[in-house]
Amino acid sequence: MAIEGSTTQKLNRRLRLGMVGGGRGAFIGAVHRIAARLDDRWQLVAGALSSDPERGRLSGEDLLLDPARLYADAAEMARREKRRKDGIDAIAIVTPNHAHAPAAKAFLKAGIHVICDKPLTTSLREAESLAKLANDGGLIFAVTHNYTGYPLVRQARAMVAEGVLGKLRVVQVEYAQDWLATKLEESGQKQAAWRTDPARSGPAGSIGDIGSHAFNLAEFIAGDEIEALAAEAHVFVEGRRLDDNAHMLLRFKGGARGMLWCSQVAAGQENGLRIRLYGEKGGLEWQQENPNLLIHSPLGEPPRLIRRNGAGAYPVANAASRVPAGHPEGYLEGFAQLYADIAEQITARIEGREAATFSTLVPTVADGVRGVRFIEAAVRSSAKGARWLEL
């Protein structure tokens, strides 16, 4: 790990990144690698890329990594990287959910910053344990709820915070897909197989995989916490062991009410993440499949279109944009924004200065804990007949 402390010396190198998981056949590992490189602040230098040693070796060859920095598992990697003078500055954990906790624990104990895919863990006890380790060690622990990196999501958050909508009344959020509308897991498709397996995915299916994103997005933009929910989860594909659809009612601490729908069996939906917020003075709407447009509807006035990097865009949105208006940015750039922000936070520590303000918008381990708390509450609520439960 890089030595941190009070210094005025500028860091004249890319940050060194390690990765656990993300080898051949993985989806999200490649996304993390692209996102980390997009702003040229990271270099992948080490990995424990697969639980299968041969696949891990071949994956390392694919990525042109030094064979001496390919490891059998996260524990070995944490021990050996900690001892290197050129050891990694942070670890990206991109494994199936059940492997997040042991990997994160190993690197936190080694004093290495952690970037972890969501959901944080498969149990609240594990999540809270990781949060304590990170806080006690003074380490950065980011959870990649990547939709928080989109410019107009950050714009919406700022508009709500400054009272453009007035007091919030209603929050409607949905995340609908159709990729599990059939029993894809029986075809050998790797992503479907582990996401529908309780041993690897945890206690929830669609709730944990995409419902957790919807939950995080709702709290992020609203600037308020959901204090209670009533959920009905369902399995539509016969024989599937985890939910593939769920509907929920939400209560926010600030008094707003809301609904959350997540589904992986919604025929015709590819990646339909959508959020609408309504206050006393107006509403906002944003859709992930058209991310460069935010619709602001002041009460009694025609809707206004706010475009990324266009008229009406706030500094917080422009700071997360890379190209001029009219050139679309989307999923990879939003993901990259988190890596750019995390890089800024780590670099600021090394250089002994304050990090840029907007870089602190990255979801933290505390947000990860809330996500796991949401998942467990939704599963329990559904099992109790959609009973209201506090988070």
GROMACS .gro file of C-alpha atoms in nm:
model
  391
    1MET     CA    1   0.000   0.000   0.000
    2ALA     CA    2   0.119   0.350  -0.069
    3ILE     CA    3   0.248   0.532   0.237
    4GLU     CA    4   0.011   0.809   0.337
    5GLY     CA    5   0.066   1.107   0.557
    6SER     CA    6   0.119   1.478   0.562
    7THR     CA    7   0.328   1.573   0.261
    8THR     CA    8   0.335   1.833  -0.012
    9GLN     CA    9   0.496   1.603  -0.268
   10LYS     CA   10   0.285   1.550  -0.579
   11LEU     CA   11   0.204   1.194  -0.675
   12ASN     CA   12   0.366   1.157  -1.018
   13ARG     CA   13   0.227   0.816  -1.112
   14ARG     CA   14  -0.096   0.632  -1.174
   15LEU     CA   15  -0.249   0.462  -0.875
   16ARG     CA   16  -0.184   0.090  -0.859
   17LEU     CA   17  -0.497  -0.126  -0.869
   18GLY     CA   18  -0.543  -0.493  -0.785
   19MET     CA   19  -0.845  -0.704  -0.867
   20VAL     CA   20  -1.010  -1.005  -0.706
   21GLY     CA   21  -1.232  -1.191  -0.951
   22GLY     CA   22  -1.309  -1.063  -1.298
   23GLY     CA   23  -1.128  -1.330  -1.498
   24ARG     CA   24  -1.232  -1.503  -1.818
   25GLY     CA   25  -1.609  -1.536  -1.851
   26ALA     CA   26  -1.684  -1.256  -1.603
   27PHE     CA   27  -1.886  -0.948  -1.697
   28ILE     CA   28  -1.838  -0.686  -1.429
   29GLY     CA   29  -1.459  -0.725  -1.401
   30ALA     CA   30  -1.409  -0.592  -1.754
   31VAL     CA   31  -1.640  -0.300  -1.676
   32HIS     CA   32  -1.432  -0.210  -1.369
   33ARG     CA   33  -1.110  -0.229  -1.571
   34ILE     CA   34  -1.245  -0.001  -1.845
   35ALA     CA   35  -1.383   0.240  -1.586
   36ALA     CA   36  -1.054   0.253  -1.397
   37ARG     CA   37  -0.854   0.334  -1.712
   38LEU     CA   38  -1.090   0.585  -1.872
   39ASP     CA   39  -0.949   0.890  -1.691
   40ASP     CA   40  -0.594   0.750  -1.687
   41ARG     CA   41  -0.552   0.759  -1.310
   42TRP     CA   42  -0.521   0.384  -1.246
   43GLN     CA   43  -0.306   0.097  -1.365
   44LEU     CA   44  -0.403  -0.266  -1.302
   45VAL     CA   45  -0.090  -0.438  -1.173
   46ALA     CA   46  -0.201  -0.746  -0.978
   47GLY     CA   47  -0.485  -0.990  -0.944
   48ALA     CA   48  -0.640  -1.299  -0.796
   49LEU     CA   49  -0.864  -1.326  -1.098
   50SER     CA   50  -1.034  -1.661  -1.048
   51SER     CA   51  -1.095  -1.934  -0.791
   52ASP     CA   52  -0.972  -2.170  -1.066
   53PRO     CA   53  -0.590  -2.137  -1.073
   54GLU     CA   54  -0.557  -2.214  -1.445
   55ARG     CA   55  -0.830  -1.968  -1.542
   56GLY     CA   56  -0.665  -1.713  -1.318
   57ARG     CA   57  -0.330  -1.764  -1.490
   58LEU     CA   58  -0.480  -1.739  -1.837
   59SER     CA   59  -0.679  -1.432  -1.738
   60GLY     CA   60  -0.360  -1.268  -1.616
   61GLU     CA   61  -0.194  -1.345  -1.949
   62ASP     CA   62  -0.488  -1.186  -2.130
   63LEU     CA   63  -0.436  -0.868  -1.927
   64LEU     CA   64  -0.056  -0.871  -1.969
   65LEU     CA   65  -0.001  -0.881  -1.592
   66ASP     CA   66   0.331  -0.980  -1.437
   67PRO     CA   67   0.302  -1.354  -1.353
   68ALA     CA   68   0.470  -1.281  -1.020
   69ARG     CA   69   0.169  -1.067  -0.926
   70LEU     CA   70  -0.097  -1.327  -1.004
   71TYR     CA   71  -0.220  -1.485  -0.684
   72ALA     CA   72  -0.416  -1.794  -0.587
   73ASP     CA   73  -0.657  -1.609  -0.361
   74ALA     CA   74  -0.733  -1.278  -0.193
   75ALA     CA   75  -0.561  -1.366   0.134
   76GLU     CA   76  -0.230  -1.445  -0.034
   77MET     CA   77  -0.257  -1.134  -0.248
   78ALA     CA   78  -0.322  -0.907   0.049
   79ARG     CA   79  -0.023  -1.047   0.243
   80ARG     CA   80   0.223  -1.021  -0.044
   81GLU     CA   81   0.110  -0.687  -0.184
   82LYS     CA   82   0.131  -0.532   0.162
   83ARG     CA   83   0.503  -0.622   0.175
   84ARG     CA   84   0.590  -0.475  -0.165
   85LYS     CA   85   0.730  -0.123  -0.197
   86ASP     CA   86   0.527  -0.092  -0.516
   87GLY     CA   87   0.221  -0.260  -0.367
   88ILE     CA   88  -0.132  -0.180  -0.475
   89ASP     CA   89  -0.304   0.137  -0.356
   90ALA     CA   90  -0.650  -0.022  -0.371
   91ILE     CA   91  -0.824  -0.350  -0.446
   92ALA     CA   92  -1.131  -0.392  -0.667
   93ILE     CA   93  -1.348  -0.683  -0.556
   94VAL     CA   94  -1.563  -0.806  -0.846
   95THR     CA   95  -1.649  -1.161  -0.740
   96PRO     CA   96  -1.992  -1.315  -0.685
   97ASN     CA   97  -2.151  -1.176  -0.370
   98HIS     CA   98  -2.054  -1.452  -0.126
   99ALA     CA   99  -1.682  -1.383  -0.176
  100HIS     CA  100  -1.698  -1.008  -0.108
  101ALA     CA  101  -1.666  -1.024   0.270
  102PRO     CA  102  -1.361  -1.252   0.308
  103ALA     CA  103  -1.172  -1.068   0.034
  104ALA     CA  104  -1.251  -0.723   0.172
  105LYS     CA  105  -1.157  -0.832   0.521
  106ALA     CA  106  -0.816  -0.954   0.406
  107PHE     CA  107  -0.729  -0.626   0.236
  108LEU     CA  108  -0.865  -0.405   0.512
  109LYS     CA  109  -0.649  -0.591   0.762
  110ALA     CA  110  -0.353  -0.530   0.530
  111GLY     CA  111  -0.428  -0.156   0.535
  112ILE     CA  112  -0.533  -0.139   0.169
  113HIS     CA  113  -0.824   0.071   0.040
  114VAL     CA  114  -1.120  -0.126  -0.097
  115ILE     CA  115  -1.350  -0.080  -0.398
  116CYS     CA  116  -1.627  -0.341  -0.383
  117ASP     CA  117  -1.910  -0.427  -0.615
  118LYS     CA  118  -2.261  -0.431  -0.472
  119PRO     CA  119  -2.427  -0.570  -0.270
  120LEU     CA  120  -2.157  -0.532  -0.008
  121THR     CA  121  -2.207  -0.875   0.150
  122THR     CA  122  -2.466  -1.151   0.181
  123SER     CA  123  -2.544  -1.076   0.547
  124LEU     CA  124  -2.583  -0.766   0.762
  125ARG     CA  125  -2.345  -0.904   1.024
  126GLU     CA  126  -2.066  -0.931   0.766
  127ALA     CA  127  -2.142  -0.583   0.630
  128GLU     CA  128  -2.125  -0.420   0.971
  129SER     CA  129  -1.801  -0.603   1.046
  130LEU     CA  130  -1.641  -0.465   0.730
  131ALA     CA  131  -1.761  -0.114   0.811
  132LYS     CA  132  -1.597  -0.135   1.153
  133LEU     CA  133  -1.269  -0.258   1.005
  134ALA     CA  134  -1.266   0.022   0.747
  135ASN     CA  135  -1.353   0.291   0.999
  136ASP     CA  136  -1.106   0.167   1.261
  137GLY     CA  137  -0.831   0.159   0.999
  138GLY     CA  138  -0.917   0.497   0.852
  139LEU     CA  139  -0.942   0.340   0.507
  140ILE     CA  140  -1.143   0.437   0.202
  141PHE     CA  141  -1.409   0.178   0.125
  142ALA     CA  142  -1.619   0.251  -0.182
  143VAL     CA  143  -1.918   0.051  -0.304
  144THR     CA  144  -1.977   0.076  -0.678
  145HIS     CA  145  -2.337   0.186  -0.703
  146ASN     CA  146  -2.233   0.323  -1.040
  147TYR     CA  147  -2.551   0.514  -1.123
  148THR     CA  148  -2.450   0.777  -0.867
  149GLY     CA  149  -2.168   0.871  -1.108
  150TYR     CA  150  -2.400   0.992  -1.385
  151PRO     CA  151  -2.387   1.371  -1.427
  152LEU     CA  152  -2.763   1.428  -1.426
  153VAL     CA  153  -2.816   1.200  -1.127
  154ARG     CA  154  -2.582   1.430  -0.938
  155GLN     CA  155  -2.769   1.726  -1.084
  156ALA     CA  156  -3.100   1.585  -0.958
  157ARG     CA  157  -2.955   1.533  -0.612
  158ALA     CA  158  -2.834   1.894  -0.602
  159MET     CA  159  -3.168   2.029  -0.720
  160VAL     CA  160  -3.356   1.839  -0.449
  161ALA     CA  161  -3.105   1.952  -0.186
  162GLU     CA  162  -3.143   2.320  -0.272
  163GLY     CA  163  -3.521   2.297  -0.258
  164VAL     CA  164  -3.610   2.330  -0.627
  165LEU     CA  165  -3.891   2.076  -0.579
  166GLY     CA  166  -3.990   2.200  -0.235
  167LYS     CA  167  -4.057   1.943   0.032
  168LEU     CA  168  -4.050   1.595  -0.120
  169ARG     CA  169  -4.377   1.405  -0.126
  170VAL     CA  170  -4.339   1.105  -0.358
  171VAL     CA  171  -4.045   0.898  -0.486
  172GLN     CA  172  -4.109   0.634  -0.753
  173VAL     CA  173  -3.816   0.416  -0.859
  174GLU     CA  174  -3.806   0.106  -1.077
  175TYR     CA  175  -3.545  -0.120  -1.228
  176ALA     CA  176  -3.685  -0.361  -1.485
  177GLN     CA  177  -3.503  -0.617  -1.700
  178ASP     CA  178  -3.608  -0.929  -1.891
  179TRP     CA  179  -3.286  -1.130  -1.913
  180LEU     CA  180  -3.407  -1.389  -1.660
  181ALA     CA  181  -3.757  -1.425  -1.809
  182THR     CA  182  -3.664  -1.785  -1.889
  183LYS     CA  183  -3.460  -2.030  -1.683
  184LEU     CA  184  -3.134  -1.906  -1.828
  185GLU     CA  185  -2.939  -2.044  -1.535
  186GLU     CA  186  -2.988  -2.397  -1.671
  187SER     CA  187  -2.813  -2.309  -1.998
  188GLY     CA  188  -2.471  -2.275  -1.835
  189GLN     CA  189  -2.472  -1.895  -1.859
  190LYS     CA  190  -2.230  -1.795  -1.584
  191GLN     CA  191  -2.393  -1.469  -1.476
  192ALA     CA  192  -2.738  -1.626  -1.450
  193ALA     CA  193  -2.604  -1.930  -1.267
  194TRP     CA  194  -2.448  -1.750  -0.972
  195ARG     CA  195  -2.711  -1.476  -0.946
  196THR     CA  196  -2.987  -1.734  -0.897
  197ASP     CA  197  -2.788  -1.947  -0.652
  198PRO     CA  198  -2.853  -1.863  -0.283
  199ALA     CA  199  -2.509  -1.994  -0.187
  200ARG     CA  200  -2.338  -1.735  -0.406
  201SER     CA  201  -2.591  -1.455  -0.447
  202GLY     CA  202  -2.725  -1.444  -0.091
  203PRO     CA  203  -3.086  -1.438   0.030
  204ALA     CA  204  -3.228  -1.238  -0.262
  205GLY     CA  205  -3.235  -1.245  -0.641
  206SER     CA  206  -3.369  -0.939  -0.820
  207ILE     CA  207  -3.390  -0.752  -0.489
  208GLY     CA  208  -3.019  -0.788  -0.426
  209ASP     CA  209  -2.899  -0.760  -0.783
  210ILE     CA  210  -3.095  -0.459  -0.911
  211GLY     CA  211  -3.333  -0.363  -0.630
  212SER     CA  212  -3.030  -0.259  -0.427
  213HIS     CA  213  -2.936  -0.016  -0.707
  214ALA     CA  214  -3.288   0.131  -0.711
  215PHE     CA  215  -3.283   0.167  -0.332
  216ASN     CA  216  -2.945   0.341  -0.338
  217LEU     CA  217  -3.049   0.573  -0.619
  218ALA     CA  218  -3.368   0.675  -0.439
  219GLU     CA  219  -3.182   0.765  -0.119
  220PHE     CA  220  -2.897   0.934  -0.310
  221ILE     CA  221  -3.117   1.171  -0.508
  222ALA     CA  222  -3.374   1.230  -0.232
  223GLY     CA  223  -3.098   1.305   0.019
  224ASP     CA  224  -3.310   1.116   0.270
  225GLU     CA  225  -3.316   0.768   0.417
  226ILE     CA  226  -3.592   0.510   0.378
  227GLU     CA  227  -3.699   0.423   0.729
  228ALA     CA  228  -3.948   0.143   0.659
  229LEU     CA  229  -4.076  -0.077   0.376
  230ALA     CA  230  -4.341  -0.334   0.294
  231ALA     CA  231  -4.231  -0.579   0.024
  232GLU     CA  232  -4.383  -0.859  -0.178
  233ALA     CA  233  -4.125  -1.067  -0.362
  234HIS     CA  234  -4.220  -1.334  -0.610
  235VAL     CA  235  -4.068  -1.612  -0.820
  236PHE     CA  236  -4.231  -1.627  -1.162
  237VAL     CA  237  -3.996  -1.875  -1.333
  238GLU     CA  238  -4.086  -2.217  -1.200
  239GLY     CA  239  -3.813  -2.389  -1.002
  240ARG     CA  240  -3.606  -2.075  -0.946
  241ARG     CA  241  -3.482  -2.046  -0.587
  242LEU     CA  242  -3.457  -1.667  -0.554
  243ASP     CA  243  -3.702  -1.387  -0.631
  244ASP     CA  244  -3.714  -1.253  -0.986
  245ASN     CA  245  -3.969  -0.975  -0.918
  246ALA     CA  246  -4.060  -0.755  -0.621
  247HIS     CA  247  -4.289  -0.464  -0.539
  248MET     CA  248  -4.239  -0.244  -0.232
  249LEU     CA  249  -4.395   0.048  -0.050
  250LEU     CA  250  -4.148   0.293   0.107
  251ARG     CA  251  -4.154   0.546   0.389
  252PHE     CA  252  -3.883   0.812   0.404
  253LYS     CA  253  -3.767   0.974   0.727
  254GLY     CA  254  -3.848   1.319   0.592
  255GLY     CA  255  -4.212   1.227   0.534
  256ALA     CA  256  -4.209   1.132   0.164
  257ARG     CA  257  -4.374   0.812   0.049
  258GLY     CA  258  -4.259   0.594  -0.237
  259MET     CA  259  -4.270   0.274  -0.435
  260LEU     CA  260  -3.991   0.049  -0.564
  261TRP     CA  261  -4.031  -0.217  -0.834
  262CYS     CA  262  -3.751  -0.445  -0.943
  263SER     CA  263  -3.794  -0.721  -1.197
  264GLN     CA  264  -3.578  -0.946  -1.412
  265VAL     CA  265  -3.875  -1.103  -1.590
  266ALA     CA  266  -4.028  -0.786  -1.744
  267ALA     CA  267  -4.051  -0.883  -2.111
  268GLY     CA  268  -3.919  -0.613  -2.341
  269GLN     CA  269  -3.720  -0.431  -2.075
  270GLU     CA  270  -3.343  -0.429  -2.121
  271ASN     CA  271  -3.211  -0.208  -1.842
  272GLY     CA  272  -3.505   0.007  -1.740
  273LEU     CA  273  -3.380   0.199  -1.439
  274ARG     CA  274  -3.611   0.499  -1.389
  275ILE     CA  275  -3.676   0.740  -1.104
  276ARG     CA  276  -3.938   1.012  -1.055
  277LEU     CA  277  -3.949   1.252  -0.760
  278TYR     CA  278  -4.235   1.489  -0.677
  279GLY     CA  279  -4.235   1.773  -0.429
  280GLU     CA  280  -4.460   2.064  -0.338
  281LYS     CA  281  -4.320   2.279  -0.621
  282GLY     CA  282  -4.245   2.035  -0.901
  283GLY     CA  283  -4.108   1.702  -1.019
  284LEU     CA  284  -3.797   1.542  -1.170
  285GLU     CA  285  -3.762   1.238  -1.394
  286TRP     CA  286  -3.448   1.052  -1.507
  287GLN     CA  287  -3.408   0.730  -1.705
  288GLN     CA  288  -3.083   0.537  -1.729
  289GLU     CA  289  -3.142   0.436  -2.090
  290ASN     CA  290  -3.155   0.806  -2.184
  291PRO     CA  291  -2.912   0.936  -1.922
  292ASN     CA  292  -2.820   1.267  -2.081
  293LEU     CA  293  -3.164   1.415  -2.020
  294LEU     CA  294  -3.329   1.522  -1.693
  295ILE     CA  295  -3.691   1.639  -1.701
  296HIS     CA  296  -3.784   1.914  -1.456
  297SER     CA  297  -4.157   1.987  -1.429
  298PRO     CA  298  -4.229   2.296  -1.216
  299LEU     CA  299  -4.585   2.298  -1.083
  300GLY     CA  300  -4.816   2.476  -1.328
  301GLU     CA  301  -4.544   2.532  -1.590
  302PRO     CA  302  -4.427   2.346  -1.902
  303PRO     CA  303  -4.161   2.078  -1.844
  304ARG     CA  304  -3.800   2.187  -1.883
  305LEU     CA  305  -3.532   1.965  -2.037
  306ILE     CA  306  -3.193   1.976  -1.870
  307ARG     CA  307  -2.919   1.821  -2.083
  308ARG     CA  308  -2.583   1.698  -1.967
  309ASN     CA  309  -2.331   1.979  -2.012
  310GLY     CA  310  -2.608   2.200  -2.148
  311ALA     CA  311  -2.800   2.504  -2.030
  312GLY     CA  312  -2.918   2.463  -1.673
  313ALA     CA  313  -2.660   2.200  -1.583
  314TYR     CA  314  -2.502   2.254  -1.241
  315PRO     CA  315  -2.126   2.249  -1.169
  316VAL     CA  316  -2.165   1.912  -0.994
  317ALA     CA  317  -2.302   1.767  -1.319
  318ASN     CA  318  -2.045   1.936  -1.542
  319ALA     CA  319  -1.764   1.805  -1.320
  320ALA     CA  320  -1.878   1.450  -1.400
  321SER     CA  321  -1.891   1.510  -1.778
  322ARG     CA  322  -1.609   1.436  -2.019
  323VAL     CA  323  -1.731   1.550  -2.361
  324PRO     CA  324  -1.935   1.846  -2.490
  325ALA     CA  325  -2.313   1.847  -2.495
  326GLY     CA  326  -2.464   1.638  -2.772
  327HIS     CA  327  -2.200   1.364  -2.745
  328PRO     CA  328  -2.367   1.091  -2.539
  329GLU     CA  329  -2.215   0.962  -2.218
  330GLY     CA  330  -2.354   0.661  -2.036
  331TYR     CA  331  -2.282   0.346  -1.840
  332LEU     CA  332  -1.905   0.323  -1.873
  333GLU     CA  333  -1.852   0.694  -1.809
  334GLY     CA  334  -2.079   0.687  -1.504
  335PHE     CA  335  -1.883   0.392  -1.370
  336ALA     CA  336  -1.557   0.569  -1.452
  337GLN     CA  337  -1.666   0.871  -1.252
  338LEU     CA  338  -1.658   0.663  -0.934
  339TYR     CA  339  -1.305   0.547  -1.013
  340ALA     CA  340  -1.198   0.905  -1.085
  341ASP     CA  341  -1.349   1.021  -0.755
  342ILE     CA  342  -1.189   0.737  -0.559
  343ALA     CA  343  -0.855   0.817  -0.722
  344GLU     CA  344  -0.892   1.178  -0.617
  345GLN     CA  345  -0.964   1.079  -0.257
  346ILE     CA  346  -0.664   0.845  -0.236
  347THR     CA  347  -0.429   1.086  -0.414
  348ALA     CA  348  -0.534   1.369  -0.184
  349ARG     CA  349  -0.445   1.157   0.118
  350ILE     CA  350  -0.106   1.069  -0.025
  351GLU     CA  351  -0.036   1.433  -0.109
  352GLY     CA  352  -0.160   1.559   0.227
  353ARG     CA  353  -0.438   1.782   0.095
  354GLU     CA  354  -0.816   1.802   0.090
  355ALA     CA  355  -0.992   1.602  -0.179
  356ALA     CA  356  -1.202   1.786  -0.436
  357THR     CA  357  -1.555   1.838  -0.301
  358PHE     CA  358  -1.744   1.645  -0.566
  359SER     CA  359  -1.525   1.336  -0.520
  360THR     CA  360  -1.697   1.267  -0.189
  361LEU     CA  361  -2.021   1.168  -0.365
  362VAL     CA  362  -1.898   0.809  -0.407
  363PRO     CA  363  -2.107   0.555  -0.210
  364THR     CA  364  -1.923   0.442   0.101
  365VAL     CA  365  -1.917   0.131   0.317
  366ALA     CA  366  -2.199   0.289   0.519
  367ASP     CA  367  -2.409   0.298   0.203
  368GLY     CA  368  -2.315  -0.064   0.145
  369VAL     CA  369  -2.438  -0.156   0.492
  370ARG     CA  370  -2.767   0.022   0.424
  371GLY     CA  371  -2.802  -0.174   0.102
  372VAL     CA  372  -2.764  -0.506   0.283
  373ARG     CA  373  -3.006  -0.389   0.551
  374PHE     CA  374  -3.255  -0.307   0.274
  375ILE     CA  375  -3.217  -0.651   0.117
  376GLU     CA  376  -3.268  -0.835   0.444
  377ALA     CA  377  -3.567  -0.621   0.541
  378ALA     CA  378  -3.732  -0.675   0.201
  379VAL     CA  379  -3.685  -1.051   0.220
  380ARG     CA  380  -3.822  -1.066   0.577
  381SER     CA  381  -4.115  -0.839   0.494
  382SER     CA  382  -4.217  -1.057   0.202
  383ALA     CA  383  -4.189  -1.371   0.413
  384LYS     CA  384  -4.423  -1.209   0.666
  385GLY     CA  385  -4.691  -1.127   0.410
  386ALA     CA  386  -4.562  -0.784   0.308
  387ARG     CA  387  -4.558  -0.659   0.668
  388TRP     CA  388  -4.411  -0.312   0.727
  389LEU     CA  389  -4.058  -0.341   0.869
  390GLU     CA  390  -3.817  -0.072   0.982
  391LEU     CA  391  -3.470  -0.054   0.831
   0.00000   0.00000   0.00000
